């Protein structure tokens, strides 16, 4: 039994650790990623028999709970704002299209910052983490239809904020 448990855990780790680390990296400061990742796999080891065959969304849910329990929402919010600001200045500054790109990123950053933490999380699960609606719903502990409604509303609000910041030019 112990050998089977260890083999299942190792397979789980090697299959999911890279994408799970990326998921965590987008939500916590860089120096906290490994700690959160380790805690997720401690929980996975302890609850190995509870993990469904399709473990990805389950692991993301555990990671989300670890983050929520370990770091205050304000710290995560601040880190996200810093990353968005860094992206806004990452392209070369020598073309007219660059000015448009910066303006778009700045508009997006402003609109993103006006979304609630819940709206940001819903969009991030799909857009950044590549989760399906069903997987995202499992991460948040809601039904798939409830998640779909939240995603629709968050996207609609983001679009509204973008249109408002650009004077309806989009």
Coordinates of N, CA, C and O in Angstrom, one line a residue:
X1 N 0.8 -1.2 0.0 CA 0.0 0.0 0.0 C 0.9 1.3 0.0 O 0.6 2.2 -0.7
X2 N 1.9 1.3 0.8 CA 2.8 2.4 0.9 C 3.4 2.7 -0.4 O 3.5 3.9 -0.8
X3 N 3.9 1.7 -1.1 CA 4.6 1.8 -2.4 C 3.6 2.4 -3.4 O 3.9 3.3 -4.2
X4 N 2.4 1.9 -3.4 CA 1.3 2.4 -4.3 C 1.0 3.9 -4.0 O 0.8 4.7 -4.9
X5 N 0.9 4.2 -2.8 CA 0.6 5.6 -2.4 C 1.7 6.5 -2.8 O 1.5 7.6 -3.4
X6 N 3.0 6.1 -2.6 CA 4.1 6.9 -3.0 C 4.1 7.0 -4.5 O 4.4 8.1 -5.0
X7 N 3.9 6.0 -5.3 CA 3.9 6.0 -6.7 C 2.8 7.0 -7.2 O 3.0 7.8 -8.2
X8 N 1.6 6.9 -6.6 CA 0.5 7.8 -7.0 C 0.9 9.3 -6.8 O 0.7 10.1 -7.6
X9 N 1.5 9.5 -5.6 CA 1.9 10.9 -5.3 C 3.0 11.4 -6.2 O 2.9 12.5 -6.7
X10 N 4.0 10.6 -6.5 CA 5.0 11.0 -7.4 C 4.5 11.3 -8.8 O 4.9 12.3 -9.4
X11 N 3.6 10.5 -9.3 CA 3.0 10.7 -10.6 C 2.2 12.0 -10.6 O 2.3 12.8 -11.5
X12 N 1.4 12.2 -9.5 CA 0.7 13.5 -9.3 C 1.6 14.7 -9.4 O 1.4 15.7 -10.0
X13 N 2.7 14.6 -8.6 CA 3.6 15.7 -8.5 C 4.2 16.0 -9.9 O 4.2 17.1 -10.4
X14 N 4.8 15.0 -10.5 CA 5.5 15.2 -11.8 C 4.5 15.7 -12.9 O 4.9 16.4 -13.8
X15 N 3.3 15.2 -12.8 CA 2.3 15.6 -13.8 C 1.8 17.0 -13.7 O 1.5 17.7 -14.7
X16 N 1.8 17.5 -12.5 CA 1.1 18.8 -12.2 C 2.0 19.9 -11.6 O 1.5 21.1 -11.6
X17 N 3.2 19.6 -11.2 CA 3.9 20.6 -10.4 C 4.2 21.9 -11.2 O 4.2 23.0 -10.7
X18 N 4.6 21.7 -12.5 CA 5.0 22.9 -13.3 C 3.8 23.8 -13.5 O 3.9 25.0 -13.3
X19 N 2.7 23.3 -13.9 CA 1.5 24.2 -14.2 C 1.0 24.8 -12.9 O 0.5 25.9 -12.8
X20 N 1.1 24.0 -11.8 CA 0.6 24.5 -10.5 C 1.5 25.6 -10.0 O 1.0 26.6 -9.5
X21 N 2.8 25.5 -10.2 CA 3.7 26.5 -9.9 C 3.4 27.8 -10.6 O 3.5 28.9 -10.1
X22 N 3.1 27.7 -11.9 CA 2.7 28.9 -12.7 C 1.4 29.5 -12.2 O 1.3 30.7 -12.1
X23 N 0.5 28.7 -11.8 CA -0.8 29.2 -11.2 C -0.5 30.0 -9.9 O -1.0 31.1 -9.7
X24 N 0.4 29.4 -9.1 CA 0.7 30.1 -7.8 C 1.5 31.3 -8.1 O 1.3 32.4 -7.4
X25 N 2.5 31.3 -9.0 CA 3.4 32.4 -9.3 C 2.6 33.6 -9.7 O 3.0 34.8 -9.5
X26 N 1.4 33.5 -10.3 CA 0.6 34.6 -10.7 C -0.2 35.2 -9.6 O -0.8 36.2 -9.7
X27 N -0.1 34.6 -8.4 CA -0.9 35.0 -7.3 C -0.2 35.4 -6.0 O -0.7 36.0 -5.1
X28 N 1.1 35.1 -6.0 CA 1.9 35.4 -4.8 C 3.2 36.0 -5.2 O 3.7 35.9 -6.3
X29 N 3.9 36.7 -4.3 CA 5.2 37.2 -4.5 C 6.2 36.1 -4.9 O 6.0 34.9 -4.4
X30 N 7.2 36.3 -5.7 CA 8.1 35.3 -6.2 C 8.7 34.5 -5.1 O 8.9 33.3 -5.2
X31 N 9.0 35.1 -4.0 CA 9.7 34.4 -2.9 C 8.8 33.5 -2.1 O 9.3 32.7 -1.3
X32 N 7.5 33.5 -2.4 CA 6.5 32.7 -1.7 C 6.1 31.5 -2.5 O 5.4 30.6 -1.9
X33 N 6.4 31.5 -3.8 CA 5.9 30.4 -4.7 C 6.2 29.0 -4.2 O 5.4 28.1 -4.1
X34 N 7.5 28.8 -3.9 CA 7.9 27.4 -3.4 C 7.3 27.0 -2.1 O 6.9 25.8 -2.0
X35 N 7.1 27.9 -1.2 CA 6.4 27.6 0.1 C 5.0 27.2 -0.2 O 4.5 26.2 0.4
X36 N 4.3 27.9 -1.0 CA 2.9 27.6 -1.3 C 2.8 26.3 -2.0 O 2.0 25.4 -1.7
X37 N 3.7 26.1 -3.0 CA 3.7 24.8 -3.8 C 3.9 23.6 -2.8 O 3.3 22.6 -2.9
X38 N 4.9 23.8 -1.9 CA 5.2 22.7 -1.0 C 4.0 22.4 -0.1 O 3.7 21.2 0.1
X39 N 3.3 23.4 0.4 CA 2.2 23.2 1.2 C 1.0 22.5 0.5 O 0.3 21.7 1.0
X40 N 0.9 22.9 -0.8 CA -0.2 22.2 -1.6 C 0.1 20.7 -1.7 O -0.8 19.9 -1.5
X41 N 1.4 20.3 -1.9 CA 1.7 18.9 -2.0 C 1.7 18.2 -0.7 O 1.5 17.0 -0.6
X42 N 1.9 18.9 0.4 CA 1.7 18.3 1.7 C 0.3 18.0 1.9 O -0.1 16.9 2.4
X43 N -0.6 18.9 1.5 CA -2.1 18.6 1.6 C -2.4 17.4 0.7 O -3.2 16.5 1.1
X44 N -1.8 17.4 -0.5 CA -2.1 16.3 -1.4 C -1.7 15.0 -0.9 O -2.4 14.0 -1.0
X45 N -0.5 15.0 -0.2 CA 0.0 13.7 0.4 C -1.0 13.2 1.5 O -1.3 12.1 1.6
X46 N -1.4 14.2 2.3 CA -2.3 13.8 3.4 C -3.7 13.4 3.0 O -4.3 12.6 3.6
X47 N -4.1 13.9 1.8 CA -5.5 13.7 1.4 C -5.4 12.9 0.0 O -6.4 13.0 -0.8
X48 N -4.4 12.1 -0.2 CA -4.2 11.4 -1.4 C -5.4 10.6 -1.9 O -5.8 10.6 -3.0
X49 N -6.1 10.0 -0.9 CA -7.3 9.2 -1.3 C -8.5 10.0 -1.6 O -9.4 9.5 -2.3
X50 N -8.5 11.3 -1.3 CA -9.6 12.2 -1.7 C -9.4 12.8 -3.1 O -10.3 13.5 -3.6
X51 N -8.2 12.7 -3.7 CA -8.0 13.4 -4.9 C -8.6 12.7 -6.1 O -8.4 11.5 -6.2
X52 N -9.4 13.4 -6.9 CA -10.1 12.7 -8.0 C -9.1 12.3 -9.1 O -7.9 12.8 -9.1
X53 N -9.5 11.5 -10.0 CA -8.6 11.0 -11.1 C -8.1 12.2 -11.9 O -6.9 12.3 -12.2
X54 N -9.0 13.1 -12.2 CA -8.6 14.4 -12.8 C -8.3 15.4 -11.7 O -9.1 16.1 -11.2
X55 N -7.0 15.4 -11.4 CA -6.6 16.1 -10.2 C -6.3 17.6 -10.3 O -6.1 18.3 -9.4
X56 N -6.2 18.1 -11.6 CA -5.7 19.4 -11.8 C -6.6 20.5 -11.1 O -6.0 21.3 -10.3
X57 N -7.8 20.4 -11.3 CA -8.7 21.5 -10.6 C -8.7 21.3 -9.1 O -8.7 22.3 -8.4
X58 N -8.6 20.1 -8.6 CA -8.5 19.8 -7.2 C -7.3 20.5 -6.6 O -7.3 21.2 -5.6
X59 N -6.1 20.3 -7.3 CA -4.9 20.9 -6.8 C -5.0 22.4 -6.9 O -4.5 23.1 -6.0
X60 N -5.6 22.9 -7.9 CA -5.7 24.4 -8.0 C -6.6 24.9 -6.9 O -6.3 26.0 -6.3
X61 N -7.6 24.2 -6.5 CA -8.4 24.6 -5.4 C -7.7 24.6 -4.1 O -7.8 25.5 -3.3
X62 N -6.8 23.6 -3.9 CA -6.0 23.5 -2.7 C -5.0 24.7 -2.7 O -4.9 25.4 -1.6
X63 N -4.4 24.9 -3.8 CA -3.5 26.1 -3.9 C -4.2 27.4 -3.6 O -3.6 28.2 -2.8
X64 N -5.3 27.5 -4.1 CA -6.1 28.8 -3.8 C -6.4 28.9 -2.3 O -6.3 30.0 -1.8
X65 N -6.8 27.8 -1.7 CA -7.0 27.8 -0.3 C -5.8 28.1 0.5 O -5.8 28.9 1.5
X66 N -4.7 27.5 0.1 CA -3.4 27.8 0.8 C -3.0 29.3 0.7 O -2.7 29.9 1.7
X67 N -3.2 29.8 -0.5 CA -2.9 31.2 -0.7 C -3.8 32.1 0.2 O -3.3 33.0 0.9
X68 N -5.1 31.8 0.2 CA -6.0 32.6 0.9 C -5.7 32.5 2.4 O -5.9 33.5 3.1
X69 N -5.4 31.3 2.9 CA -5.1 31.1 4.3 C -3.7 31.7 4.7 O -3.5 32.0 5.9
X70 N -2.8 31.8 3.8 CA -1.5 32.2 4.2 C -1.2 33.7 4.0 O -0.5 34.4 4.7
X71 N -1.8 34.3 2.9 CA -1.5 35.7 2.6 C -2.8 36.5 2.6 O -3.8 36.0 2.1
X72 N -2.8 37.6 3.1 CA -4.0 38.5 3.0 C -4.2 38.9 1.6 O -3.3 39.1 0.8
X73 N -5.5 39.2 1.3 CA -5.9 39.6 0.0 C -5.1 40.8 -0.5 O -4.8 41.0 -1.7
X74 N -4.8 41.7 0.4 CA -4.1 43.0 0.0 C -2.7 42.7 -0.6 O -2.3 43.3 -1.5
X75 N -2.0 41.7 0.0 CA -0.7 41.4 -0.5 C -0.7 40.8 -1.9 O 0.0 41.2 -2.7
X76 N -1.7 39.9 -2.1 CA -1.8 39.3 -3.4 C -2.3 40.4 -4.4 O -1.8 40.4 -5.6
X77 N -3.1 41.3 -4.0 CA -3.6 42.3 -4.9 C -2.4 43.2 -5.3 O -2.3 43.6 -6.5
X78 N -1.6 43.6 -4.4 CA -0.4 44.5 -4.6 C 0.5 43.8 -5.6 O 1.0 44.4 -6.5
X79 N 0.8 42.5 -5.5 CA 1.7 41.8 -6.4 C 1.1 41.8 -7.8 O 1.9 41.9 -8.7
X80 N -0.2 41.6 -7.9 CA -0.8 41.5 -9.2 C -0.6 42.9 -9.9 O -0.3 43.0 -11.1
X81 N -0.9 44.0 -9.2 CA -0.7 45.3 -9.7 C 0.7 45.6 -10.2 O 0.9 46.2 -11.3
X82 N 1.7 45.1 -9.5 CA 3.1 45.3 -9.9 C 3.4 44.6 -11.2 O 4.0 45.1 -12.1
X83 N 2.9 43.3 -11.3 CA 3.1 42.5 -12.5 C 2.5 43.2 -13.7 O 3.1 43.2 -14.8
X84 N 1.3 43.7 -13.6 CA 0.6 44.3 -14.7 C 1.4 45.6 -15.1 O 1.6 45.9 -16.3
X85 N 1.9 46.4 -14.1 CA 2.6 47.6 -14.4 C 3.9 47.2 -15.1 O 4.4 47.9 -16.0
X86 N 4.6 46.1 -14.7 CA 5.8 45.7 -15.3 C 5.6 45.3 -16.8 O 6.4 45.6 -17.7
X87 N 4.5 44.6 -17.1 CA 4.2 44.2 -18.4 C 3.9 45.5 -19.3 O 4.3 45.4 -20.5
X88 N 3.4 46.5 -18.8 CA 3.1 47.7 -19.6 C 4.3 48.4 -20.1 O 4.3 49.0 -21.1
X89 N 5.5 48.2 -19.5 CA 6.7 48.8 -19.9 C 7.7 47.8 -20.6 O 8.8 48.1 -20.7
X90 N 7.2 46.6 -21.0 CA 8.1 45.6 -21.5 C 8.4 45.6 -23.0 O 9.3 44.9 -23.4
X91 N 7.7 46.3 -23.8 CA 7.9 46.3 -25.2 C 8.9 47.4 -25.6 O 9.1 48.4 -25.0
X92 N 9.6 47.3 -26.8 CA 10.6 48.3 -27.2 C 9.8 49.6 -27.6 O 8.7 49.5 -28.1
X93 N 10.5 50.7 -27.3 CA 9.8 52.0 -27.5 C 10.2 52.7 -28.8 O 10.7 53.9 -28.8
X94 N 10.1 52.1 -30.0 CA 10.5 52.8 -31.2 C 9.5 52.8 -32.3 O 9.9 53.3 -33.4
X95 N 8.3 52.5 -32.1 CA 7.3 52.5 -33.2 C 6.0 53.2 -32.7 O 5.7 53.2 -31.5
X96 N 5.2 53.6 -33.7 CA 3.9 54.2 -33.4 C 3.0 53.1 -32.8 O 2.2 53.3 -31.9
X97 N 3.1 51.8 -33.3 CA 2.3 50.7 -32.8 C 2.7 50.5 -31.3 O 1.8 50.0 -30.6
X98 N 3.9 50.8 -31.0 CA 4.3 50.6 -29.6 C 3.5 51.6 -28.7 O 3.0 51.2 -27.6
X99 N 3.3 52.8 -29.1 CA 2.5 53.7 -28.4 C 1.1 53.2 -28.2 O 0.5 53.3 -27.1
X100 N 0.5 52.7 -29.3 CA -0.8 52.1 -29.2 C -0.8 50.9 -28.2 O -1.8 50.7 -27.4
X101 N 0.2 50.1 -28.3 CA 0.3 48.9 -27.4 C 0.4 49.3 -25.9 O -0.3 48.8 -25.0
X102 N 1.2 50.4 -25.7 CA 1.3 50.9 -24.3 C 0.0 51.5 -23.8 O -0.5 51.2 -22.7
X103 N -0.7 52.2 -24.7 CA -2.0 52.8 -24.3 C -3.0 51.7 -24.0 O -3.7 51.8 -23.0
X104 N -3.0 50.6 -24.8 CA -3.9 49.5 -24.6 C -3.6 48.8 -23.3 O -4.5 48.5 -22.5
X105 N -2.3 48.6 -23.0 CA -1.9 47.9 -21.8 C -2.3 48.8 -20.6 O -2.7 48.3 -19.5
X106 N -2.0 50.1 -20.7 CA -2.3 51.0 -19.6 C -3.8 51.0 -19.3 O -4.3 50.9 -18.2
X107 N -4.6 51.1 -20.4 CA -6.1 51.0 -20.3 C -6.5 49.7 -19.6 O -7.4 49.7 -18.7
X108 N -5.9 48.6 -20.1 CA -6.3 47.3 -19.5 C -5.9 47.3 -18.0 O -6.7 46.8 -17.2
X109 N -4.7 47.8 -17.7 CA -4.3 47.8 -16.3 C -5.2 48.6 -15.4 O -5.6 48.2 -14.3
X110 N -5.6 49.7 -15.9 CA -6.6 50.6 -15.1 C -7.9 49.9 -15.0 O -8.5 49.9 -13.9
X111 N -8.4 49.3 -16.1 CA -9.7 48.6 -16.0 C -9.6 47.4 -15.1 O -10.5 47.2 -14.3
X112 N -8.5 46.6 -15.2 CA -8.3 45.5 -14.3 C -8.3 45.9 -12.9 O -8.9 45.2 -12.0
X113 N -7.6 47.0 -12.6 CA -7.5 47.4 -11.2 C -8.9 47.8 -10.6 O -9.0 47.9 -9.4
X114 N -9.8 48.2 -11.5 CA -11.1 48.6 -11.0 C -12.1 47.4 -10.8 O -13.1 47.5 -10.2
X115 N -11.7 46.2 -11.3 CA -12.4 45.0 -11.0 C -12.3 44.6 -9.6 O -11.3 44.8 -9.0
X116 N -13.3 43.9 -9.1 CA -13.2 43.4 -7.7 C -12.2 42.2 -7.8 O -11.9 41.6 -8.8
X117 N -11.7 41.8 -6.6 CA -10.8 40.6 -6.5 C -11.5 39.4 -7.1 O -10.9 38.6 -7.8
X118 N -12.8 39.2 -6.8 CA -13.6 38.1 -7.3 C -13.6 38.1 -8.8 O -13.5 37.1 -9.5
X119 N -13.9 39.2 -9.4 CA -14.0 39.4 -10.9 C -12.6 39.0 -11.5 O -12.5 38.3 -12.5
X120 N -11.5 39.5 -10.9 CA -10.2 39.3 -11.4 C -9.9 37.8 -11.3 O -9.3 37.2 -12.3
X121 N -10.2 37.1 -10.2 CA -10.0 35.7 -10.0 C -10.7 34.9 -11.1 O -10.1 33.9 -11.7
X122 N -12.0 35.2 -11.4 CA -12.8 34.4 -12.3 C -12.1 34.5 -13.7 O -12.0 33.5 -14.4
X123 N -11.8 35.7 -14.1 CA -11.1 35.9 -15.4 C -9.8 35.3 -15.5 O -9.4 34.6 -16.5
X124 N -9.0 35.4 -14.4 CA -7.6 34.8 -14.4 C -7.7 33.3 -14.5 O -6.8 32.7 -15.2
X125 N -8.6 32.7 -13.9 CA -8.7 31.2 -14.0 C -8.8 30.7 -15.4 O -8.2 29.7 -15.8
X126 N -9.6 31.4 -16.2 CA -9.8 31.0 -17.6 C -8.7 31.6 -18.5 O -8.1 30.8 -19.3
X127 N -8.4 32.9 -18.4 CA -7.5 33.5 -19.3 C -6.1 33.2 -19.1 O -5.3 32.9 -20.0
X128 N -5.6 33.2 -17.8 CA -4.2 33.0 -17.5 C -3.9 31.5 -17.2 O -2.8 31.0 -17.6
X129 N -4.8 30.9 -16.5 CA -4.5 29.5 -16.1 C -5.0 28.4 -17.1 O -4.7 27.3 -16.9
X130 N -5.8 28.9 -18.0 CA -6.3 27.9 -19.0 C -7.3 26.9 -18.5 O -7.4 25.8 -19.1
X131 N -7.9 27.1 -17.5 CA -8.9 26.2 -16.9 C -10.2 26.3 -17.7 O -10.6 27.4 -18.1
X132 N -10.9 25.2 -17.8 CA -12.3 25.2 -18.4 C -13.2 25.8 -17.3 O -12.9 25.9 -16.2
X133 N -14.4 26.0 -17.8 CA -15.4 26.5 -16.8 C -15.7 25.5 -15.7 O -15.8 25.9 -14.6
X134 N -15.7 24.2 -16.1 CA -16.0 23.2 -15.1 C -14.8 23.1 -14.1 O -15.1 23.0 -12.9
X135 N -13.6 23.2 -14.6 CA -12.4 23.1 -13.7 C -12.4 24.4 -12.8 O -12.1 24.3 -11.6
X136 N -12.7 25.5 -13.4 CA -12.7 26.8 -12.6 C -13.8 26.8 -11.5 O -13.5 27.2 -10.4
X137 N -14.9 26.2 -11.9 CA -16.0 26.1 -10.9 C -15.6 25.2 -9.7 O -15.8 25.5 -8.6
X138 N -14.9 24.1 -10.1 CA -14.4 23.3 -9.0 C -13.4 24.0 -8.1 O -13.4 23.8 -6.9
X139 N -12.5 24.8 -8.7 CA -11.5 25.5 -7.9 C -12.2 26.5 -6.9 O -11.8 26.6 -5.8
X140 N -13.3 27.1 -7.4 CA -14.0 28.1 -6.6 C -15.1 27.5 -5.7 O -15.6 28.1 -4.8
X141 N -15.4 26.2 -5.9 CA -16.4 25.5 -5.1 C -17.8 25.9 -5.4 O -18.6 26.0 -4.6
X142 N -18.0 26.2 -6.7 CA -19.4 26.6 -7.2 C -19.8 25.7 -8.3 O -19.0 24.9 -8.9
X143 N -21.0 25.8 -8.7 CA -21.5 25.0 -9.9 C -20.9 25.6 -11.2 O -20.5 26.8 -11.2
X144 N -20.9 24.8 -12.2 CA -20.4 25.3 -13.5 C -21.2 26.4 -14.0 O -20.7 27.4 -14.6
X145 N -22.5 26.3 -13.9 CA -23.4 27.4 -14.3 C -23.2 28.7 -13.5 O -23.2 29.8 -14.1
X146 N -23.0 28.6 -12.2 CA -22.7 29.7 -11.4 C -21.4 30.4 -11.9 O -21.3 31.6 -12.0
X147 N -20.4 29.6 -12.1 CA -19.1 30.1 -12.6 C -19.3 30.8 -14.0 O -18.8 31.9 -14.2
X148 N -20.1 30.2 -14.9 CA -20.3 30.8 -16.2 C -20.9 32.2 -16.1 O -20.6 33.1 -16.8
X149 N -21.9 32.3 -15.2 CA -22.5 33.6 -14.9 C -21.5 34.6 -14.4 O -21.4 35.7 -14.9
X150 N -20.7 34.2 -13.4 CA -19.7 35.1 -12.9 C -18.7 35.5 -13.9 O -18.3 36.7 -14.0
X151 N -18.3 34.6 -14.8 CA -17.3 34.9 -15.8 C -17.9 35.9 -16.8 O -17.3 36.9 -17.2
X152 N -19.2 35.6 -17.2 CA -19.9 36.5 -18.2 C -19.9 37.9 -17.6 O -19.6 38.9 -18.3
X153 N -20.3 38.0 -16.4 CA -20.5 39.4 -15.7 C -19.1 40.1 -15.6 O -19.0 41.3 -15.8
X154 N -18.1 39.3 -15.2 CA -16.8 39.9 -15.0 C -16.2 40.4 -16.4 O -15.6 41.5 -16.5
X155 N -16.4 39.6 -17.4 CA -15.9 40.0 -18.8 C -16.7 41.2 -19.2 O -16.1 42.1 -19.8
X156 N -18.0 41.2 -19.0 CA -18.8 42.3 -19.4 C -18.4 43.6 -18.7 O -18.3 44.7 -19.3
X157 N -18.1 43.5 -17.4 CA -17.7 44.7 -16.6 C -16.3 45.2 -17.1 O -16.1 46.4 -17.3
X158 N -15.4 44.2 -17.4 CA -14.1 44.6 -17.9 C -14.2 45.3 -19.2 O -13.6 46.4 -19.4
X159 N -15.0 44.8 -20.1 CA -15.2 45.5 -21.4 C -15.8 46.9 -21.2 O -15.4 47.8 -21.8
X160 N -16.8 47.0 -20.3 CA -17.4 48.3 -20.0 C -16.3 49.3 -19.5 O -16.3 50.4 -20.0
X161 N -15.5 48.8 -18.6 CA -14.4 49.7 -18.1 C -13.4 50.1 -19.1 O -13.0 51.2 -19.2
X162 N -13.1 49.1 -20.0 CA -12.2 49.5 -21.1 C -12.8 50.5 -22.1 O -12.2 51.4 -22.5
X163 N -14.1 50.3 -22.4 CA -14.8 51.2 -23.3 C -14.9 52.6 -22.7 O -14.7 53.6 -23.3
X164 N -15.1 52.6 -21.4 CA -15.2 53.9 -20.7 C -13.9 54.6 -20.6 O -13.8 55.8 -20.8
X165 N -12.8 53.9 -20.5 CA -11.4 54.5 -20.4 C -11.0 55.0 -21.7 O -10.1 55.9 -21.8
X166 N -11.5 54.4 -22.8 CA -11.0 54.8 -24.1 C -12.1 55.7 -24.8 O -12.0 56.0 -26.0
X167 N -13.1 56.0 -24.1 CA -14.1 56.9 -24.7 C -15.0 56.1 -25.7 O -15.5 56.7 -26.7
X168 N -15.1 54.8 -25.6 CA -15.9 54.0 -26.5 C -15.2 53.7 -27.8 O -15.8 53.2 -28.8
X169 N -13.9 53.9 -27.9 CA -13.1 53.7 -29.1 C -12.9 52.2 -29.5 O -12.5 51.9 -30.5
X170 N -13.1 51.3 -28.5 CA -12.9 49.9 -28.8 C -14.0 49.2 -29.5 O -15.1 49.3 -29.3

